[in-house]
Tab-separated table of C-alpha atoms and ligand atoms in Angstrom:
chain	number	residue	atom	x	y	z
T	12	MET	CA	106.993	47.955	94.791
T	13	ASP	CA	110.309	49.773	95.226
T	14	TRP	CA	108.888	53.279	94.862
T	15	GLN	CA	112.261	54.994	95.085
T	16	ALA	CA	113.742	52.887	92.292
T	17	GLU	CA	110.696	53.391	90.098
T	18	ASP	CA	110.828	57.140	90.708
T	19	LEU	CA	114.470	57.285	89.675
T	20	LYS	CA	113.688	55.242	86.602
T	21	TYR	CA	111.036	57.620	85.286
T	22	ILE	CA	110.885	61.015	86.898
T	23	TRP	CA	112.982	64.095	86.149
T	24	HIS	CA	112.310	66.308	89.154
T	25	PRO	CA	112.023	70.096	88.954
T	26	CYS	CA	114.927	72.330	89.867
T	27	SER	CA	117.080	69.400	90.960
T	28	GLN	CA	120.458	68.057	89.971
T	29	MET	CA	119.346	64.473	89.576
T	30	LYS	CA	122.775	63.214	90.605
T	31	ASP	CA	122.262	64.902	93.996
T	32	TYR	CA	118.710	63.708	94.171
T	33	GLU	CA	119.488	60.035	93.777
T	34	THR	CA	121.972	60.147	96.643
T	35	LEU	CA	119.482	61.525	99.156
T	36	PRO	CA	117.628	59.110	98.358
T	37	PRO	CA	114.159	60.218	97.130
T	38	ILE	CA	111.572	60.730	99.861
T	39	VAL	CA	108.248	59.239	98.887
T	40	ILE	CA	105.495	61.220	100.600
T	41	GLU	CA	102.251	59.436	101.236
T	42	ARG	CA	100.122	61.860	103.188
T	43	GLY	CA	100.050	65.242	104.855
T	44	GLU	CA	98.372	66.742	107.873
T	45	GLY	CA	98.832	70.295	109.160
T	46	ILE	CA	102.490	71.181	108.802
T	47	ASN	CA	103.428	67.477	108.726
T	48	LEU	CA	104.287	65.333	105.742
T	49	TYR	CA	104.577	61.569	106.187
T	50	ASP	CA	106.578	59.276	103.953
T	51	ILE	CA	105.709	55.687	103.051
T	52	ASN	CA	107.595	54.458	106.106
T	53	GLY	CA	105.629	56.741	108.408
T	54	LYS	CA	108.497	59.172	109.006
T	55	CYS	CA	107.303	62.736	109.642
T	56	TYR	CA	108.790	65.850	108.042
T	57	LYS	CA	107.842	69.299	109.290
T	58	ASP	CA	107.079	71.335	106.185
T	59	VAL	CA	108.372	74.718	107.278
T	60	ILE	CA	108.775	75.952	103.720
T	61	SER	CA	105.092	75.368	102.960
T	62	SER	CA	106.033	73.106	100.031
T	63	TRP	CA	107.545	75.890	97.919
T	64	TRP	CA	105.698	78.592	99.840
T	65	CYS	CA	102.243	77.610	98.681
T	66	ASN	CA	100.676	75.630	101.504
T	67	LEU	CA	98.918	78.271	103.557
T	68	LEU	CA	96.618	76.500	105.992
T	69	GLY	CA	98.194	73.102	106.455
T	70	HIS	CA	98.160	69.929	104.399
T	71	SER	CA	94.902	68.083	104.097
T	72	ASN	CA	92.968	70.933	105.654
T	73	PRO	CA	89.518	69.494	106.395
T	74	ARG	CA	87.623	72.590	105.235
T	75	ILE	CA	89.461	72.891	101.920
T	76	ASN	CA	89.231	69.131	101.378
T	77	SER	CA	85.481	69.142	101.727
T	78	ALA	CA	85.050	72.248	99.537
T	79	ILE	CA	86.910	70.521	96.705
T	80	LYS	CA	85.077	67.223	97.214
T	81	LYS	CA	81.738	69.019	97.079
T	82	GLN	CA	82.707	70.808	93.876
T	83	LEU	CA	84.039	67.595	92.352
T	84	ASP	CA	80.605	66.039	92.333
T	85	THR	CA	79.159	69.054	90.548
T	86	LEU	CA	81.608	70.230	87.898
T	87	GLU	CA	85.294	69.390	87.546
T	88	HIS	CA	86.192	71.660	84.637
T	89	VAL	CA	84.715	73.631	81.787
T	90	ILE	CA	86.117	75.760	78.971
T	91	PHE	CA	86.413	79.315	80.304
T	92	ALA	CA	86.012	81.177	76.980
T	93	ASN	CA	82.354	82.171	76.607
T	94	PHE	CA	81.462	79.932	79.546
T	95	THR	CA	81.598	80.710	83.210
T	96	HIS	CA	80.558	79.141	86.493
T	97	LYS	CA	79.516	80.042	90.009
T	98	PRO	CA	82.824	79.234	91.787
T	99	ALA	CA	84.814	81.656	89.578
T	100	ILE	CA	82.252	84.430	89.963
T	101	THR	CA	82.004	83.920	93.713
T	102	LEU	CA	85.775	83.915	94.048
T	103	CYS	CA	86.060	87.283	92.273
T	104	GLU	CA	83.336	88.757	94.467
T	105	GLU	CA	85.172	87.572	97.571
T	106	LEU	CA	88.536	88.801	96.306
T	107	MET	CA	87.069	92.241	95.628
T	108	GLU	CA	86.688	92.573	99.422
T	109	VAL	CA	90.411	92.184	100.067
T	110	ILE	CA	92.477	93.301	97.061
T	111	PRO	CA	94.042	96.761	96.748
T	112	LYS	CA	91.715	99.535	95.598
T	113	GLY	CA	91.266	99.990	91.857
T	114	LEU	CA	91.868	96.362	90.879
T	115	CYS	CA	88.664	94.822	89.564
T	116	LYS	CA	89.189	92.627	86.462
T	117	PHE	CA	90.355	89.051	86.869
T	118	ASN	CA	92.184	87.043	84.224
T	119	PHE	CA	92.813	83.424	85.213
T	120	ALA	CA	95.718	81.091	84.463
T	121	ASP	CA	97.096	77.972	86.063
T	122	ASN	CA	100.494	78.731	87.604
T	123	GLY	CA	102.549	81.665	88.778
T	124	SER	CA	104.764	82.022	85.724
T	125	SER	CA	101.727	82.075	83.434
T	126	ALA	CA	100.243	84.972	85.373
T	127	ILE	CA	103.527	86.838	84.945
T	128	GLU	CA	103.576	86.157	81.190
T	129	MET	CA	100.004	87.330	80.984
T	130	SER	CA	100.690	90.559	82.872
T	131	LEU	CA	103.664	91.437	80.635
T	132	LYS	CA	101.683	90.822	77.461
T	133	MET	CA	98.702	92.695	78.857
T	134	SER	CA	100.815	95.735	79.668
T	135	PHE	CA	102.510	95.826	76.276
T	136	GLN	CA	99.180	95.438	74.457
T	137	TYR	CA	97.553	98.151	76.565
T	138	HIS	CA	100.200	100.674	75.559
T	139	TYR	CA	100.087	99.524	71.936
T	140	GLN	CA	96.345	100.039	71.840
T	141	THR	CA	96.420	103.407	73.584
T	142	GLY	CA	98.814	105.055	71.139
T	143	HIS	CA	102.166	104.071	72.630
T	144	PRO	CA	103.600	101.268	70.503
T	145	GLU	CA	107.077	102.496	71.515
T	146	LYS	CA	106.492	101.203	75.039
T	147	LYS	CA	107.762	97.706	74.555
T	148	ARG	CA	110.400	97.232	77.212
T	149	PHE	CA	110.127	95.936	80.749
T	150	MET	CA	112.008	96.884	83.853
T	151	ALA	CA	112.812	94.661	86.789
T	152	LEU	CA	115.015	94.674	89.859
T	153	THR	CA	118.319	92.943	90.363
T	154	ASP	CA	117.842	89.657	92.231
T	155	ALA	CA	114.211	89.434	91.126
T	156	TYR	CA	112.467	86.111	90.643
T	157	HIS	CA	109.217	85.824	88.710
T	158	GLY	CA	109.162	82.246	87.465
T	159	GLU	CA	110.922	80.209	84.850
T	160	THR	CA	109.097	80.452	81.549
T	161	ILE	CA	110.912	82.599	78.999
T	162	GLY	CA	109.145	85.918	79.732
T	163	ALA	CA	109.183	85.378	83.483
T	164	LEU	CA	112.821	84.336	83.362
T	165	SER	CA	113.669	87.458	81.354
T	166	VAL	CA	112.384	89.773	84.068
T	167	GLY	CA	114.031	87.599	86.714
T	168	GLY	CA	117.528	88.477	87.854
T	169	VAL	CA	118.766	85.437	89.751
T	170	ASP	CA	121.614	84.040	87.666
T	171	LEU	CA	121.162	80.508	88.980
T	172	TYR	CA	117.992	80.297	86.914
T	173	SER	CA	118.544	82.730	84.058
T	174	GLU	CA	122.264	83.027	83.274
T	175	LEU	CA	122.428	80.123	80.841
T	176	TYR	CA	119.342	81.218	78.924
T	177	LYS	CA	120.361	84.862	78.439
T	178	PRO	CA	120.867	84.422	74.672
T	179	ILE	CA	117.173	83.599	74.291
T	180	LEU	CA	115.701	86.034	76.836
T	181	MET	CA	114.164	89.497	76.355
T	182	ASP	CA	116.388	92.493	76.888
T	183	VAL	CA	115.113	93.902	80.176
T	184	VAL	CA	116.116	97.156	81.861
T	185	ARG	CA	117.652	95.998	85.116
T	186	ILE	CA	117.415	98.380	88.055
T	187	LYS	CA	119.820	97.918	90.932
T	188	GLY	CA	117.303	97.085	93.619
T	189	PRO	CA	117.318	97.533	97.373
T	190	ASP	CA	119.808	95.395	99.275
T	191	CYS	CA	119.182	96.287	102.884
T	192	TYR	CA	121.659	93.863	104.458
T	193	ARG	CA	124.515	95.037	102.257
T	194	CYS	CA	123.228	98.568	101.694
T	195	SER	CA	125.685	100.555	99.552
T	196	TYR	CA	124.369	103.772	101.098
T	197	ALA	CA	125.286	102.540	104.584
T	198	GLY	CA	121.662	102.864	105.622
T	199	ILE	CA	120.061	100.887	108.410
T	200	ARG	CA	116.749	99.097	108.019
T	201	GLU	CA	114.945	100.873	110.829
T	202	ALA	CA	115.725	104.383	109.597
T	203	CYS	CA	115.807	103.872	105.863
T	204	ALA	CA	114.989	106.728	103.515
T	205	CYS	CA	115.382	104.527	100.419
T	206	GLU	CA	118.419	106.327	99.066
T	207	CYS	CA	118.831	103.382	96.686
T	208	PHE	CA	115.672	104.513	94.909
T	209	LYS	CA	117.945	106.876	92.937
T	210	GLU	CA	118.863	103.844	90.854
T	211	ALA	CA	115.251	103.488	89.734
T	212	GLU	CA	114.943	107.211	89.000
T	213	LYS	CA	118.061	107.045	86.846
T	214	GLU	CA	116.741	104.157	84.726
T	215	PHE	CA	113.263	105.670	84.394
T	216	GLU	CA	114.799	108.891	83.137
T	217	LYS	CA	116.709	106.937	80.501
T	218	TYR	CA	114.174	104.288	79.544
T	219	GLY	CA	110.798	105.335	81.022
T	220	ALA	CA	109.424	106.536	77.683
T	221	GLU	CA	109.997	103.186	76.001
T	222	THR	CA	108.954	101.063	78.989
T	223	ALA	CA	105.588	99.359	79.311
T	224	ALA	CA	105.872	98.087	82.874
T	225	ILE	CA	108.088	97.430	85.827
T	226	ILE	CA	107.546	94.233	87.766
T	227	VAL	CA	108.455	93.760	91.421
T	228	GLU	CA	108.149	91.224	94.194
T	229	PRO	CA	106.794	93.651	96.777
T	230	LEU	CA	108.787	93.903	100.028
T	231	LEU	CA	110.289	90.440	99.761
T	232	GLN	CA	112.596	89.033	97.106
T	233	GLY	CA	112.058	85.406	97.980
T	234	SER	CA	114.335	83.404	95.736
T	235	ALA	CA	117.134	85.936	96.150
T	236	GLY	CA	117.411	84.760	99.762
T	237	MET	CA	114.337	86.277	101.392
T	238	LYS	CA	115.668	89.802	100.926
T	239	ILE	CA	113.331	92.277	102.594
T	240	TYR	CA	112.977	95.961	101.713
T	241	PRO	CA	110.778	98.788	103.001
T	242	ALA	CA	107.273	99.707	101.849
T	243	ARG	CA	108.499	103.218	101.170
T	244	TYR	CA	110.219	101.867	98.048
T	245	LEU	CA	106.831	100.839	96.635
T	246	ILE	CA	105.266	104.217	97.407
T	247	LYS	CA	108.063	105.955	95.532
T	248	LEU	CA	107.803	103.479	92.684
T	249	ARG	CA	104.076	104.141	92.339
T	250	GLU	CA	104.785	107.866	91.921
T	251	LEU	CA	107.544	107.244	89.412
T	252	CYS	CA	105.382	104.891	87.351
T	253	ASP	CA	102.595	107.473	87.212
T	254	LYS	CA	105.053	110.124	86.058
T	255	TYR	CA	106.302	107.988	83.150
T	256	ASN	CA	103.064	106.165	82.251
T	257	VAL	CA	104.658	102.864	83.180
T	258	HIS	CA	102.573	100.054	84.670
T	259	LEU	CA	103.452	98.776	88.088
T	260	ILE	CA	103.087	94.993	88.187
T	261	ALA	CA	102.962	93.427	91.636
T	262	ASP	CA	104.126	89.857	91.717
T	263	GLU	CA	102.315	88.850	94.920
T	264	ILE	CA	102.616	85.161	94.080
T	265	ALA	CA	104.816	84.515	97.112
T	266	THR	CA	103.956	87.553	99.244
T	267	GLY	CA	100.165	87.462	99.017
T	268	TYR	CA	97.786	85.860	101.467
T	269	GLY	CA	99.228	87.014	104.758
T	270	ARG	CA	102.805	85.937	104.226
T	271	THR	CA	104.101	89.423	105.048
T	272	GLY	CA	101.698	90.043	107.917
T	273	LYS	CA	99.021	91.728	105.809
T	274	MET	CA	96.807	90.191	103.178
T	275	PHE	CA	99.052	91.567	100.424
T	276	ALA	CA	102.515	93.092	100.624
T	277	PHE	CA	101.219	96.153	98.774
T	278	ASP	CA	98.866	96.772	101.723
T	279	HIS	CA	101.910	97.844	103.747
T	280	ALA	CA	102.476	100.639	101.243
T	281	GLY	CA	98.873	101.780	100.936
T	282	VAL	CA	99.173	102.141	97.159
T	283	SER	CA	97.806	99.947	94.370
T	284	PRO	CA	99.599	98.306	91.490
T	285	ASP	CA	98.149	98.305	87.967
T	286	ILE	CA	98.328	94.538	87.723
T	287	MET	CA	98.634	92.087	90.569
T	288	CYS	CA	99.600	88.432	90.073
T	289	LEU	CA	98.395	85.833	92.544
T	290	SER	CA	99.033	82.112	92.836
T	291	LYS	CA	100.458	79.771	95.554
T	292	GLY	CA	98.388	80.737	98.670
T	293	LEU	CA	95.436	81.588	96.434
T	294	THR	CA	94.206	77.982	96.647
T	295	GLY	CA	95.920	77.276	99.946
T	296	GLY	CA	98.570	75.520	97.882
T	297	TYR	CA	96.073	72.890	96.788
T	298	MET	CA	95.479	73.446	93.111
T	299	PRO	CA	97.477	75.018	90.293
T	300	MET	CA	95.774	78.342	89.725
T	301	SER	CA	96.826	81.956	89.235
T	302	ILE	CA	95.151	85.238	88.474
T	303	ALA	CA	96.373	88.507	86.975
T	304	ILE	CA	94.061	91.155	88.386
T	305	THR	CA	93.940	94.546	86.760
T	306	THR	CA	92.111	97.870	86.547
T	307	GLN	CA	89.081	99.007	84.605
T	308	LYS	CA	91.374	101.391	82.709
T	309	ILE	CA	93.548	98.572	81.361
T	310	TYR	CA	90.530	96.385	80.642
T	311	ASP	CA	88.857	99.192	78.664
T	312	ALA	CA	91.786	99.412	76.253
T	313	PHE	CA	90.978	95.884	75.034
T	314	TYR	CA	87.223	96.377	74.751
T	315	ASP	CA	85.997	97.044	71.197
T	316	ASP	CA	84.329	95.497	68.148
T	317	TYR	CA	85.827	92.099	67.362
T	318	LEU	CA	87.240	93.088	63.967
T	319	LYS	CA	89.316	95.868	65.530
T	320	GLY	CA	91.489	93.019	66.864
T	321	LYS	CA	91.939	94.431	70.331
T	322	ALA	CA	90.966	91.406	72.414
T	323	PHE	CA	93.505	89.862	74.750
T	324	MET	CA	94.178	86.623	72.877
T	325	HIS	CA	95.718	84.794	75.781
T	326	SER	CA	94.404	81.552	77.179
T	327	HIS	CA	95.282	78.528	79.247
T	328	THR	CA	93.242	75.350	79.059
T	329	TYR	CA	92.752	75.132	82.798
T	330	ALA	CA	92.010	78.831	83.334
T	331	GLY	CA	89.347	79.281	85.987
T	332	ASN	CA	89.245	75.615	86.942
T	333	PRO	CA	86.199	75.168	89.214
T	334	LEU	CA	87.949	72.827	91.655
T	335	ALA	CA	90.724	75.376	92.145
T	336	CYS	CA	88.160	78.164	92.521
T	337	SER	CA	86.276	76.201	95.173
T	338	ALA	CA	89.527	75.750	97.126
T	339	ALA	CA	90.294	79.455	96.746
T	340	ILE	CA	86.867	80.510	98.015
T	341	GLU	CA	87.283	78.291	101.072
T	342	VAL	CA	90.745	79.724	101.748
T	343	LEU	CA	89.312	83.254	101.885
T	344	LYS	CA	86.529	82.085	104.188
T	345	ILE	CA	88.980	80.400	106.550
T	346	LEU	CA	91.254	83.452	106.629
T	347	LYS	CA	88.303	85.624	107.579
T	348	GLU	CA	86.335	83.350	109.892
T	349	GLU	CA	89.333	82.026	111.776
T	350	ASP	CA	91.164	85.366	111.855
T	351	ILE	CA	94.246	83.561	110.574
T	352	ILE	CA	96.452	86.523	109.655
T	353	LYS	CA	95.976	88.265	113.001
T	354	LYS	CA	96.787	85.045	114.828
T	355	ALA	CA	99.801	84.426	112.577
T	356	ASN	CA	101.120	87.889	113.394
T	357	LYS	CA	101.041	87.075	117.092
T	358	LYS	CA	102.909	83.822	116.483
T	359	ALA	CA	105.385	85.701	114.303
T	360	VAL	CA	106.600	87.727	117.270
T	361	TYR	CA	107.416	84.552	119.175
T	362	PHE	CA	108.945	82.827	116.161
T	363	ASN	CA	111.257	85.734	115.399
T	364	ARG	CA	112.282	86.068	119.049
T	365	ILE	CA	113.371	82.442	119.406
T	366	ILE	CA	115.119	82.443	116.031
T	367	LYS	CA	117.107	85.535	116.985
T	368	GLU	CA	117.940	84.097	120.397
T	369	LYS	CA	119.103	80.821	118.946
T	370	PHE	CA	120.908	81.912	115.796
T	371	LEU	CA	122.287	85.420	116.284
T	372	PRO	CA	124.999	84.296	118.743
T	373	LEU	CA	126.511	82.024	116.062
T	374	GLU	CA	129.748	83.334	114.611
T	375	ASN	CA	128.577	82.777	111.035
T	376	VAL	CA	125.122	84.314	111.228
T	377	GLY	CA	125.256	87.650	109.475
T	378	GLU	CA	121.628	88.632	109.776
T	379	VAL	CA	118.253	87.323	110.867
T	380	ARG	CA	115.565	89.117	108.869
T	381	THR	CA	111.853	88.746	109.179
T	382	ILE	CA	108.514	89.710	107.733
T	383	GLY	CA	105.267	88.077	108.823
T	384	LEU	CA	106.038	84.477	109.739
T	385	ILE	CA	108.955	84.395	107.304
T	386	ASN	CA	112.384	84.370	108.924
T	387	ALA	CA	115.673	84.144	107.066
T	388	ILE	CA	119.089	83.493	108.535
T	389	GLU	CA	121.972	84.542	106.319
T	390	LEU	CA	125.171	82.615	106.920
T	391	VAL	CA	128.391	84.474	106.178
T	392	LYS	CA	132.105	83.883	106.479
T	393	ASP	CA	132.568	86.938	108.603
T	394	LYS	CA	129.941	89.038	110.383
T	395	SER	CA	131.703	92.367	110.027
T	396	SER	CA	132.676	92.155	106.356
T	397	LYS	CA	129.433	90.258	105.496
T	398	GLU	CA	131.500	88.183	103.099
T	399	ALA	CA	129.576	85.150	101.848
T	400	LEU	CA	130.542	81.599	102.748
T	401	ASP	CA	132.490	79.649	100.161
T	402	TYR	CA	129.643	78.508	97.910
T	403	LYS	CA	131.634	75.459	96.828
T	404	LYS	CA	131.209	74.014	100.311
T	405	ARG	CA	127.448	73.925	99.759
T	406	THR	CA	126.762	74.626	103.411
T	407	GLY	CA	123.047	75.311	102.887
T	408	TYR	CA	122.597	72.088	100.959
T	409	GLN	CA	124.330	70.072	103.665
T	410	ILE	CA	122.099	71.662	106.299
T	411	TYR	CA	119.111	70.696	104.164
T	412	LYS	CA	120.216	67.058	104.072
T	413	LYS	CA	120.990	66.916	107.775
T	414	ALA	CA	117.653	68.504	108.703
T	415	LEU	CA	115.780	65.980	106.549
T	416	GLU	CA	117.370	63.177	108.533
T	417	LYS	CA	115.959	64.810	111.651
T	418	GLY	CA	112.515	65.306	110.156
T	419	VAL	CA	112.513	68.978	109.142
T	420	LEU	CA	112.044	70.166	105.591
T	421	LEU	CA	114.207	73.241	105.166
T	422	ARG	CA	115.354	74.269	101.718
T	423	PRO	CA	118.026	76.908	102.149
T	424	LEU	CA	118.480	79.365	99.322
T	425	GLY	CA	122.224	79.094	98.860
T	426	ASP	CA	123.497	79.767	102.362
T	427	VAL	CA	120.349	81.488	103.567
T	428	ILE	CA	118.321	79.212	105.819
T	429	TYR	CA	114.714	80.277	106.041
T	430	PHE	CA	111.377	79.375	107.542
T	431	ASN	CA	108.176	80.151	105.634
T	432	PRO	CA	105.704	77.833	107.348
T	433	PRO	CA	101.965	77.450	106.871
T	434	LEU	CA	100.240	80.227	108.837
T	435	ILE	CA	98.746	77.672	111.215
T	436	ILE	CA	102.080	76.573	112.733
T	437	GLU	CA	102.005	76.278	116.535
T	438	GLU	CA	104.640	77.182	119.162
T	439	GLU	CA	105.584	73.590	119.866
T	440	ASP	CA	106.552	73.073	116.230
T	441	MET	CA	108.344	76.417	116.129
T	442	ASN	CA	110.486	75.251	119.034
T	443	PHE	CA	111.189	71.890	117.437
T	444	VAL	CA	112.071	73.107	113.943
T	445	THR	CA	114.312	75.905	115.185
T	446	ASP	CA	116.122	73.497	117.527
T	447	VAL	CA	116.717	71.071	114.671
T	448	ALA	CA	117.816	73.828	112.295
T	449	LEU	CA	120.223	75.195	114.894
T	450	GLU	CA	121.703	71.805	115.657
T	451	CYS	CA	122.232	71.052	111.957
T	452	THR	CA	123.660	74.491	111.236
T	453	LYS	CA	126.176	74.232	114.064
T	454	GLU	CA	127.221	70.750	113.036
T	455	ILE	CA	127.704	71.572	109.357
T	456	LEU	CA	129.485	74.856	110.037
T	457	PHE	CA	131.825	73.050	112.411
T	458	ASN	CA	132.527	70.265	109.883
T	459	ASN	CA	133.155	72.800	107.110
T	460	LYS	CA	135.732	74.805	109.061
W	524	PLP	N1	106.837	84.763	91.230
W	524	PLP	C1	107.317	84.528	92.454
W	524	PLP	C2	107.597	85.675	93.359
W	524	PLP	C3	107.542	83.219	92.876
W	524	PLP	O1	108.066	83.013	94.088
W	524	PLP	C4	107.246	82.155	91.987
W	524	PLP	C5	107.500	80.771	92.407
W	524	PLP	O2	108.197	80.483	93.345
W	524	PLP	C6	106.741	82.449	90.724
W	524	PLP	C7	106.550	83.769	90.372
W	524	PLP	C8	106.464	81.362	89.735
W	524	PLP	O3	105.374	80.599	90.097
W	524	PLP	P1	105.230	79.113	89.462
W	524	PLP	O4	106.320	78.306	90.073
W	524	PLP	O5	103.860	78.677	89.899
W	524	PLP	O6	105.343	79.247	88.013
């Protein structure tokens, strides 16, 4: 069978210009192990982007594999309305040990965007049912990314995904968010007082009364190019939300599960959101599952006699899938028993050091930024002006193609090369993938001159 030809015949791949895709050509992956993916010809690719940031503990992790297999022989799926099961209950009990204080009610869905949709609807309905029907707007930051369904896309601010659809999106209050690399207040990361928070205060003053919730990717705007901002911003935002009775929704879909060095990005701030969305690392990147976790206070606003019509009428067929729950329980056990986050933080110091050593001397590297094991290298035309590279040259994309040839799966965001590997990556692989990335970057930059 010519798998590549058959793929091209039938499959329309996500987030891909298919004309680009067919020239690569398609890579048919057969199996995975640790950070390695192997194609049908046995070629290895180092998955240093954790397959869209979801693979947390390596591919084909023996412990997660056996947890799912065990569950498979017991119960594969069951309707989650009026029915429940042990894996879902156990998962919530385990999550209660690690989530920010005050969060205690778990509403399941089956992908990140669905959890975002759910949290927006939940927030609006809460205000509606607590005497504030006027609170029907949402706020979000510039450069935000929260998924690609209509609601999620509306709160998102990355034009690549949302520009075309603007005529059919919700009208969202857009707050100019932190941009620490190109800070308009001339601040420096290490001594930042979050002067840019004024922008949020301004919009809250204008629109706070009619706003139900603000949604943020805490500390790290992933799709915007791994833009990192300080925890202080979240502390200030918590205060502002309380002042205006606006919910704070934490989109921890990409930042949760140790990606930022703590279990959740909000842990760096020491404050709690009103709703927290989880997905990706939740199941170790194994199964499509998400959860919107909220407070007793929000839950109570939906609790009443049936005929009052206050229930949250939101459902997804695969909500609470037992196989996904069994994977998620095992992930939490592994994190705890194998002290994964602490170990990852030690590796992160090494990873960041070698990336800085290798990349910072390059003429076109504007910044190397890091949080947890995530490292991003922003390529620019000129270091001092921070002017972007000519996007028409598609430098990041060419680096992606070159690195694939050499067995490393990078997926630059525009001209930002980044590493967001599974937390179990070892030094030897860190050395290899950074060497390959450097070699490819130098070659492409040279060719593009
Ligand atoms: N929110 C953030 C921060 C994400 O990074 C993503 C996916 O990359 C999503 C939401 C959407 O998740 P999904 O792709 O599962 O819909």
